CSV table of C-alpha atoms in Angstrom, one decimal:
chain,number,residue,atom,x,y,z
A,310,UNK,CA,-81.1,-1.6,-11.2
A,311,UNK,CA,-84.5,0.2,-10.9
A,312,UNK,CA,-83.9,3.8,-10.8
A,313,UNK,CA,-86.6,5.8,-8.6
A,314,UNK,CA,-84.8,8.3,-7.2
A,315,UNK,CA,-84.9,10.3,-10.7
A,316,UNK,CA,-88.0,12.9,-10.9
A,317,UNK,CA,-88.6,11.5,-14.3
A,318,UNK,CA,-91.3,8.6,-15.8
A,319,UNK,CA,-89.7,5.7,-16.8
A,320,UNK,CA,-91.1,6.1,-20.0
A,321,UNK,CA,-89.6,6.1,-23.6
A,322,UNK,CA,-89.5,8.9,-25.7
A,323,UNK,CA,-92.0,8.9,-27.8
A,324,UNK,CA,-91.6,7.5,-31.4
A,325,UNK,CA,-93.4,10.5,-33.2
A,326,UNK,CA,-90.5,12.5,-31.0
A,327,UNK,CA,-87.8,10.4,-32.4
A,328,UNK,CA,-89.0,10.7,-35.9
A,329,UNK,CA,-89.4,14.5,-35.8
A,330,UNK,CA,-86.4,15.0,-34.1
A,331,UNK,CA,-84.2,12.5,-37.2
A,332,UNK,CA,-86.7,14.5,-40.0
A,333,UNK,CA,-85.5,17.8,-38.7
A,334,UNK,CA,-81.9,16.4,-39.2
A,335,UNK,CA,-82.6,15.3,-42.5
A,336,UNK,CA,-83.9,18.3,-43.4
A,337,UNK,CA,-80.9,20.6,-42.8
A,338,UNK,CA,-82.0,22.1,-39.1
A,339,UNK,CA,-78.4,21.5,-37.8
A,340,UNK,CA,-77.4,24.9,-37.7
A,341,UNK,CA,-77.1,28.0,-34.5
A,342,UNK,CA,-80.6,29.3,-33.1
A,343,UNK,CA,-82.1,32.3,-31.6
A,344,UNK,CA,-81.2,32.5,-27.9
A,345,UNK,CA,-85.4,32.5,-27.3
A,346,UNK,CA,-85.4,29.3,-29.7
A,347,UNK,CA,-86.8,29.1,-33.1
A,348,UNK,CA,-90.4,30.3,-33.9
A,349,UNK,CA,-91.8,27.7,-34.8
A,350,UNK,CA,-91.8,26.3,-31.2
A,351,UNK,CA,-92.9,29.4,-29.5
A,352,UNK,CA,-95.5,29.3,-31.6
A,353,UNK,CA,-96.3,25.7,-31.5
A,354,UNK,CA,-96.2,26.3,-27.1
A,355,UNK,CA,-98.6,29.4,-28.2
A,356,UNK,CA,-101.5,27.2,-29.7
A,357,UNK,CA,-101.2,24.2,-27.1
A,358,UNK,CA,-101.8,26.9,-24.2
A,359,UNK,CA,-104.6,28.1,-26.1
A,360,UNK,CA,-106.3,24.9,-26.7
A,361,UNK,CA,-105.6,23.2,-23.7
A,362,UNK,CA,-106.1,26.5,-21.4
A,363,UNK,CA,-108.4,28.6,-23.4
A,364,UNK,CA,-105.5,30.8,-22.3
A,365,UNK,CA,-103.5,33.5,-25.6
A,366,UNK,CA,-100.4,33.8,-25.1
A,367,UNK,CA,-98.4,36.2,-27.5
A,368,UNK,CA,-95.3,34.0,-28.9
A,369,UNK,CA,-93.2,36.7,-27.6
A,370,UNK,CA,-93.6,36.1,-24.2
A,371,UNK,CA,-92.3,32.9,-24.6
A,372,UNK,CA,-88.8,31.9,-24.0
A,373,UNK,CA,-87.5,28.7,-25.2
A,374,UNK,CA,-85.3,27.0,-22.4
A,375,UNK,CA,-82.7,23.9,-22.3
A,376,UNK,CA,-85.6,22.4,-19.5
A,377,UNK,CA,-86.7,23.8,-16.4
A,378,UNK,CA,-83.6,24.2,-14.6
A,379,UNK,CA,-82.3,27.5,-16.4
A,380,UNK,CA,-85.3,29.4,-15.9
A,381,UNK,CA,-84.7,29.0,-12.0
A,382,UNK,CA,-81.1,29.7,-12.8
A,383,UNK,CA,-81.4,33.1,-14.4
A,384,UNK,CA,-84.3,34.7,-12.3
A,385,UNK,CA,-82.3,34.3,-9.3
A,386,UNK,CA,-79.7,35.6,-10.8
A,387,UNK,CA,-81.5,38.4,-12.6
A,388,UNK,CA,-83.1,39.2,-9.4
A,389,UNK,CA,-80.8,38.4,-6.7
A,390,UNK,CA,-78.0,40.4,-5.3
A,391,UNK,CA,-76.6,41.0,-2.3
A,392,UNK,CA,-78.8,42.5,0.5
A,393,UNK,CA,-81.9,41.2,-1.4
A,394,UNK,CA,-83.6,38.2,0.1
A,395,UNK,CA,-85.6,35.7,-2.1
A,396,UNK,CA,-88.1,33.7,-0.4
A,397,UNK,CA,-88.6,29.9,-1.6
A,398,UNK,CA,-90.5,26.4,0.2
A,399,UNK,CA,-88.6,23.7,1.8
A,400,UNK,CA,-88.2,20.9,1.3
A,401,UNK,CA,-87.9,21.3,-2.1
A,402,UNK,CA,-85.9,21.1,-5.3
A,403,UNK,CA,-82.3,21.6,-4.2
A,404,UNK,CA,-81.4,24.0,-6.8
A,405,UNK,CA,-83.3,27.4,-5.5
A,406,UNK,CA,-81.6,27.5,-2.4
A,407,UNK,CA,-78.0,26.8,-4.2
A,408,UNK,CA,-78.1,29.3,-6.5
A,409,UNK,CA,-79.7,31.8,-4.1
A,410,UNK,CA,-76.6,31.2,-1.8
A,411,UNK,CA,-74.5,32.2,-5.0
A,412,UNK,CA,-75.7,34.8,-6.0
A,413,UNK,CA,-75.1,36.2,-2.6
A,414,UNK,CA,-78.5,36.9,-1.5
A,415,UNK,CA,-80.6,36.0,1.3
A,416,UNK,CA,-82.0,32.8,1.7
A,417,UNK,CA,-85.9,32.8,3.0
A,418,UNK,CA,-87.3,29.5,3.6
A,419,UNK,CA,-90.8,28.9,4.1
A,420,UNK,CA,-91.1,25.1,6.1
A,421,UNK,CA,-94.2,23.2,4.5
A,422,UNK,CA,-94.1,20.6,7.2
A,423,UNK,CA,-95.9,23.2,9.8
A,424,UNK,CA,-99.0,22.5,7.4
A,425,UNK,CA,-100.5,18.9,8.0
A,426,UNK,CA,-100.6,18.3,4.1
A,427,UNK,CA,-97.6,20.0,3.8
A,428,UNK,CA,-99.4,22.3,1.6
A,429,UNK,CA,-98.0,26.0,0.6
A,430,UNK,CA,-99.9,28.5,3.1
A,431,UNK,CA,-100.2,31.9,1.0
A,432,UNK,CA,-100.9,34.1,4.8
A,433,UNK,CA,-97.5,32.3,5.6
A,434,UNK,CA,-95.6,33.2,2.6
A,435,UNK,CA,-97.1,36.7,2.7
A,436,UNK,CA,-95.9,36.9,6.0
A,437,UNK,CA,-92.3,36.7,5.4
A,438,UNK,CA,-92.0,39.4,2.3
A,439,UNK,CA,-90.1,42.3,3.4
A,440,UNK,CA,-89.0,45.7,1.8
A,441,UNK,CA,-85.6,43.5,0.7
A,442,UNK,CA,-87.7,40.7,-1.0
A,443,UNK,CA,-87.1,40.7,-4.5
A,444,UNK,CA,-87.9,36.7,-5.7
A,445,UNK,CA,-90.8,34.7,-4.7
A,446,UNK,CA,-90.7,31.4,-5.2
A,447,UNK,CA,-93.5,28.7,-5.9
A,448,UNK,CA,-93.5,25.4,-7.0
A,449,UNK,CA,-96.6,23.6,-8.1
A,450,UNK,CA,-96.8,20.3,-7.9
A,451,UNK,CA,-94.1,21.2,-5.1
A,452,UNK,CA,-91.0,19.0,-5.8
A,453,UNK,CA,-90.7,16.6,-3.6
A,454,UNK,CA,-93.7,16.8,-1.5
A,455,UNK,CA,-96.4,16.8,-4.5
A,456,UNK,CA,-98.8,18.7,-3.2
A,457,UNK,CA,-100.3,21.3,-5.1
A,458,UNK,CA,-102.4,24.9,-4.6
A,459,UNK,CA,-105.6,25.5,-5.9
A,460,UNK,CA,-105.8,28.7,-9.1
A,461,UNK,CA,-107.7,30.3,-6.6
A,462,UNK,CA,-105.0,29.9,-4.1
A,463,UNK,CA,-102.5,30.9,-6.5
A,464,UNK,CA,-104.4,34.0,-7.7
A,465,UNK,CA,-105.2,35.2,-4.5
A,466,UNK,CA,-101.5,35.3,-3.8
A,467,UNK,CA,-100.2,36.8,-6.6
A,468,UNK,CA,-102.9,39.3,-6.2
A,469,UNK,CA,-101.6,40.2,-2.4
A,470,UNK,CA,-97.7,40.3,-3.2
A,471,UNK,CA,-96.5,43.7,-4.2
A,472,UNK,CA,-96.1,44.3,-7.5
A,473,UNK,CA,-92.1,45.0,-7.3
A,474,UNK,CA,-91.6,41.8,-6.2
A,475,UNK,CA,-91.2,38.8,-8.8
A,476,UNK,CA,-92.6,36.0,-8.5
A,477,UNK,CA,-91.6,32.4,-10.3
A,478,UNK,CA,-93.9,29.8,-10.4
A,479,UNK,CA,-92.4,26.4,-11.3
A,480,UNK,CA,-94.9,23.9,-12.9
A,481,UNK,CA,-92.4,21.1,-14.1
A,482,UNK,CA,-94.7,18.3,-12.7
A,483,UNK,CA,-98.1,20.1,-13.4
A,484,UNK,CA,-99.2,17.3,-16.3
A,485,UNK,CA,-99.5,14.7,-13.7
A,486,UNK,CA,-101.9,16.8,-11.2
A,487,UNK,CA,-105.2,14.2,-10.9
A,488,UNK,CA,-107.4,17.3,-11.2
A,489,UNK,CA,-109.1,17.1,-15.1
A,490,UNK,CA,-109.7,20.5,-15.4
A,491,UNK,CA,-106.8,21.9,-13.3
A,492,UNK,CA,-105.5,25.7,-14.4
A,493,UNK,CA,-101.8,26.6,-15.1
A,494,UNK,CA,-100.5,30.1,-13.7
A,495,UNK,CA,-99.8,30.2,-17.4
A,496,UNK,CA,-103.2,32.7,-17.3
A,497,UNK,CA,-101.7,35.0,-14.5
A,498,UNK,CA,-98.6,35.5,-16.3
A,499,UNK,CA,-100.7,37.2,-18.8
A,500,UNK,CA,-102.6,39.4,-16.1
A,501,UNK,CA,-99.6,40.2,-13.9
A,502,UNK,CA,-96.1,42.0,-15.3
A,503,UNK,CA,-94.0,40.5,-12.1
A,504,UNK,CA,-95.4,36.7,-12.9
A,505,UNK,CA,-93.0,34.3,-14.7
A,506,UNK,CA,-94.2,30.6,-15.0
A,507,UNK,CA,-91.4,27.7,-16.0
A,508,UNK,CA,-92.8,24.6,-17.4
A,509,UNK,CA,-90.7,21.4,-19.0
A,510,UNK,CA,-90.9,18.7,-21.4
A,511,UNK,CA,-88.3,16.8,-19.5
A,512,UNK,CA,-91.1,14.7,-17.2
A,513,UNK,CA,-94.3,14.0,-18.9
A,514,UNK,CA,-93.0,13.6,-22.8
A,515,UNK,CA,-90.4,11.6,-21.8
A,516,UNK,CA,-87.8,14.3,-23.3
A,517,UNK,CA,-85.2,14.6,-20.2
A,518,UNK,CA,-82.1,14.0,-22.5
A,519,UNK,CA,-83.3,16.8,-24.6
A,520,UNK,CA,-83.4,19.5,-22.7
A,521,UNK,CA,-86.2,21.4,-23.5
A,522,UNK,CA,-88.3,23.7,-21.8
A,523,UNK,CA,-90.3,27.5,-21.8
A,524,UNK,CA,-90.7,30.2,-19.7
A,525,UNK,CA,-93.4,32.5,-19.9
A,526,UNK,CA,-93.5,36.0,-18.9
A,527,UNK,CA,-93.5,39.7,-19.6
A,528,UNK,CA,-91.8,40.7,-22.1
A,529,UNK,CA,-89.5,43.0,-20.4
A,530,UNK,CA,-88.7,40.1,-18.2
A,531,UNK,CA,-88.4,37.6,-20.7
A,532,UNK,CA,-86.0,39.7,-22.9
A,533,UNK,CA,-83.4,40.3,-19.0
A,534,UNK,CA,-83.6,36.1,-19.0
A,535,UNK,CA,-82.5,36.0,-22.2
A,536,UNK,CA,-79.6,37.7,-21.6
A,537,UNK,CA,-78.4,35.8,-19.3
A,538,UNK,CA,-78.9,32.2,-21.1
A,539,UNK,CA,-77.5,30.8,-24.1
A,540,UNK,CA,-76.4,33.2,-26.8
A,541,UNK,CA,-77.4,30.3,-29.3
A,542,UNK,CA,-80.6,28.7,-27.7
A,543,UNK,CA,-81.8,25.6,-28.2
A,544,UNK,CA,-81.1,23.1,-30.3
A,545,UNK,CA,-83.1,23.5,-33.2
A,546,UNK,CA,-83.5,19.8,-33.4
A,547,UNK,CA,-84.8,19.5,-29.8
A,548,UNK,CA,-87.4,22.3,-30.5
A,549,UNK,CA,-88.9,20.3,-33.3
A,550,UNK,CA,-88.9,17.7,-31.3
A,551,UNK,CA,-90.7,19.5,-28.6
A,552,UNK,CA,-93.2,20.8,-31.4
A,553,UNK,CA,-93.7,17.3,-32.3
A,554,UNK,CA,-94.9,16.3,-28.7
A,555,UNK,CA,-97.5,19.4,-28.4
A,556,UNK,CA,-99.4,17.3,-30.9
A,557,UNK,CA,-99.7,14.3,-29.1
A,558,UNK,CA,-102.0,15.0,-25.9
A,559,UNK,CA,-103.0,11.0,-26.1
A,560,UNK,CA,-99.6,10.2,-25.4
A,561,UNK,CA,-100.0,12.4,-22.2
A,562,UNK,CA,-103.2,11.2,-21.4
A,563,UNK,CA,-101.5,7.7,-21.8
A,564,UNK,CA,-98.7,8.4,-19.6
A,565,UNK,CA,-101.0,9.8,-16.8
A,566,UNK,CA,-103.3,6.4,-16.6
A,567,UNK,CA,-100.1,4.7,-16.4
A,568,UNK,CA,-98.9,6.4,-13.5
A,569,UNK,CA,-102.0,6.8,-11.8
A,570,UNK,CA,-102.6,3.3,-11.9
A,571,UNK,CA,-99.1,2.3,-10.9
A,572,UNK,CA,-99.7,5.4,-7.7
A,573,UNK,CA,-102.8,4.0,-6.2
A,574,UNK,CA,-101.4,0.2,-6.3
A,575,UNK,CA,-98.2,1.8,-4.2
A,576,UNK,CA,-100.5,3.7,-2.1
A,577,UNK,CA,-102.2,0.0,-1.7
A,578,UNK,CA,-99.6,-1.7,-0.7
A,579,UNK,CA,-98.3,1.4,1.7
A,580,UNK,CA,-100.7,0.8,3.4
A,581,UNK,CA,-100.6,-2.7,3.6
A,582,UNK,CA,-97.1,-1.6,5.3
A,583,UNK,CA,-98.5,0.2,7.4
A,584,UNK,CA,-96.8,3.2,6.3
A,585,UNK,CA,-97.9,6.8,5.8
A,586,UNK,CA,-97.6,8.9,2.6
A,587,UNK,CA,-98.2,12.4,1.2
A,588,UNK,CA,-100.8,11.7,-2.1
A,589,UNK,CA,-99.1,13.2,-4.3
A,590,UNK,CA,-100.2,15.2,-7.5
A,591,UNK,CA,-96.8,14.6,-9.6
A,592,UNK,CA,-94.7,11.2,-10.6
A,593,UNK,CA,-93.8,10.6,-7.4
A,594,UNK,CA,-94.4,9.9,-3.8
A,595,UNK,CA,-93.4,10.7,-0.5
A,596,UNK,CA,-93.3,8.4,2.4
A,597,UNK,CA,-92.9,8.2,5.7
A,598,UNK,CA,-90.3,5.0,6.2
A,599,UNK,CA,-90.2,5.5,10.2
A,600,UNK,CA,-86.5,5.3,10.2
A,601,UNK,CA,-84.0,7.3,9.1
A,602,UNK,CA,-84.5,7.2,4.8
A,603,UNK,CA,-80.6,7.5,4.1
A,604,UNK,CA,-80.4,4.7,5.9
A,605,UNK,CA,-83.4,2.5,4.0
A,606,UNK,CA,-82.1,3.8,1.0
A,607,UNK,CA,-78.4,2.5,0.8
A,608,UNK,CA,-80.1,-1.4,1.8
A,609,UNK,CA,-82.6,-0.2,-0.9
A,610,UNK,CA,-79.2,0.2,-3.3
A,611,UNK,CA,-77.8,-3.0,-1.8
A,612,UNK,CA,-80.5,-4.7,-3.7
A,613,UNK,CA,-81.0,-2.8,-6.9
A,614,UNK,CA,-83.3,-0.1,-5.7
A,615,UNK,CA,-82.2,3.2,-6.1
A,616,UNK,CA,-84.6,6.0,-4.2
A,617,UNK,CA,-83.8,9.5,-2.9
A,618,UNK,CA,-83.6,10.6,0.5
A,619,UNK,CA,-83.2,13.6,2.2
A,620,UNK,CA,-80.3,15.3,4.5
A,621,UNK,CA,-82.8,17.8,5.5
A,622,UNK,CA,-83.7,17.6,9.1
A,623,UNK,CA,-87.3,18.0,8.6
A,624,UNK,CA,-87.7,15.2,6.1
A,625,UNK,CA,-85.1,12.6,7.5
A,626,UNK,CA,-87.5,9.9,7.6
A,627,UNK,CA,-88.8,10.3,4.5
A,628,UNK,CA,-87.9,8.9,0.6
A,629,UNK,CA,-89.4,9.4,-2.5
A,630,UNK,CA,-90.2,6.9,-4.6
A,631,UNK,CA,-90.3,8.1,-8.7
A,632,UNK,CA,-93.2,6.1,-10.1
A,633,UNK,CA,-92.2,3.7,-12.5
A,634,UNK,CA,-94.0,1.0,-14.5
A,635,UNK,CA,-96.4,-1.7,-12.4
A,636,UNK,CA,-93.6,-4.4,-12.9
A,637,UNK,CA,-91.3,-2.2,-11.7
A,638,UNK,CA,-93.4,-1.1,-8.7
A,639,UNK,CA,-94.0,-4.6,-8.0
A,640,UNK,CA,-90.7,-5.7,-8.1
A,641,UNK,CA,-90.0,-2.3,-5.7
A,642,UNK,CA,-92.5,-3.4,-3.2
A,643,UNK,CA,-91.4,-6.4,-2.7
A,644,UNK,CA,-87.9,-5.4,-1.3
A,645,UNK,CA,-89.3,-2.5,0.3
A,646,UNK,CA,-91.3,-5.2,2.5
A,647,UNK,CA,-88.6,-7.6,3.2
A,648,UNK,CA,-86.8,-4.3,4.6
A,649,UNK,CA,-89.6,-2.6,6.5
A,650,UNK,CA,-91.3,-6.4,7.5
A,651,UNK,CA,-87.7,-7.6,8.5
């Protein structure tokens, strides 16, 4: 089975991870942690912003998550209520509008398919905020499109949005953006009290079974999160695995030209197929099957393929395809054909 319906590389951990993670073992780090996780990592986040953003970042204002997913989690629940409405992009990852619904507030989509490039319009968003908005939500690369907004785009939103209104901008996939010199919202969390940013180690480092990831924030905000997580944080042998990775940005680079090069042979032989596609700026890509992509996918499963596709109206037609290795993209193609080619 080649599994592409995961948003996660299909590669390893790591073997510097590994090591770090069965030294921090042998060395006795078995015991409970700080609900914002042990020091040593914020700091460790602290000095990879600042080297690879030219961005400081006090340690405090970092929060220490089990991945990306809890960050979501407890701002919509810290934040929503309700009566209050929380505004968030579809398509998109599945989770914000679940746990909007249960925490009983209002649901505010904003559809990405009335752009072309199914890019995040900020006059769009803007236009939706009313006096009962209380979350705004952003997520860049978006998951599942790939698309991404420009800082420029970003700041000028952030800077437009009333400052009573939070917003959370996810960046789980933001490693993978093709851009070299591409800025995090990592900055505007710094320069804005209602900005929280949620990143991941789960994707690029190859770490999803360890469940790490940080929020960034005020600190006011970062300390209501906190309350609402994990009395005992992170595993303290997951955040030294996580420290372990921050030192390593060859891996990363590594990682990137891999899936790069595996992207642009799929876009190659997409359109060969005669198929269209969104480029995508993440580790994954979404295409247009011209039928309905439930369908494709199940005779995708039928012969060892596993993709996802979408119950949402909007994208019926469309699966995404997690990039995997070239073999693996190879051996994906060539079912794909048979099944598009008949």
């Amino acid at each position: 089975m080649i599994h592409m319906g995961l948003g996660q590389p299909d590669f390893k951990t790591p073997k510097h991870v590994v090591e770090a993670a069965k030294k921090a073992l042998d060395d006795g780090h078995h015991g409970y942690v700080m609900s914002n996780g042990i020091p040593e990592c914020r700091q460790a986040v602290t000095r990879w912003i600042k080297k690879r953003y030219s961005v400081d970042v006090d340690f405090e204002r970092i929060l220490i998550m089990p991945g990306g997913k809890p960050t979501m989690s407890y701002a919509i629940q810290c934040f929503g209520e309700p009566g209050a409405e929380i505004i968030h992009p579809t398509p998109a990852f599945p989770i914000y509008e679940s746990m909007i619904n249960y925490t009983g507030s209002t649901s505010v989509p904003y559809d990405l398919t009335e752009d072309k490039d199914l890019k995040f319009d900020p006059e769009k968003i803007l236009s939706l905020i009313t006096d009962k908005t209380r979350l705004l939500v952003l997520i860049n690369p978006n998951n599942p499109t790939g698309t991404i907004l420009s800082y420029d785009e970003i700041e000028y939103f952030v800077n437009m949005v009333p400052k009573n209104i939070k917003i959370l901008i996810d960046e789980a996939y933001i490693h993978f953006v093709r851009e070299e010199n591409y800025q995090t919202a990592v900055k505007l969390s710094q320069e804005h009290k209602n900005v929280i940013v949620t990143r991941t180690f789960s994707k690029m480092y190859g770490m999803a079974g360890l469940r790490v990831g940080y929020a960034v924030g005020d600190p006011l905000i970062m300390s209501e999160l906190r309350k609402l997580g994990n009395s005992l944080g992170v595993g303290s042998i997951n955040c030294y695995a996580a420290i372990a990775a921050l030192k390593d940005d060859a891996y990363v680079r590594h990682v990137k030209r891999l899936t790069n090069a595996a992207k642009d042979y799929f876009y190659q032989e997409l359109e060969n197929l005669s198929l269209s596609y969104i480029p995508s700026h993440s580790s994954f890509v979404m295409v247009n099957v011209n039928q309905n992509g439930r369908i494709l996918g199940q005779k995708l499963l039928a012969k060892n393929i596993k993709v996802r596709a979408y119950a949402n109206k909007i994208i019926e037609n469309y699966v995404r395809f997690s990039i995997g290795t070239l073999d693996e993209m190879q051996a994906m193609v060539g079912v794909l054909s048979e099944e598009i080619q008949g």
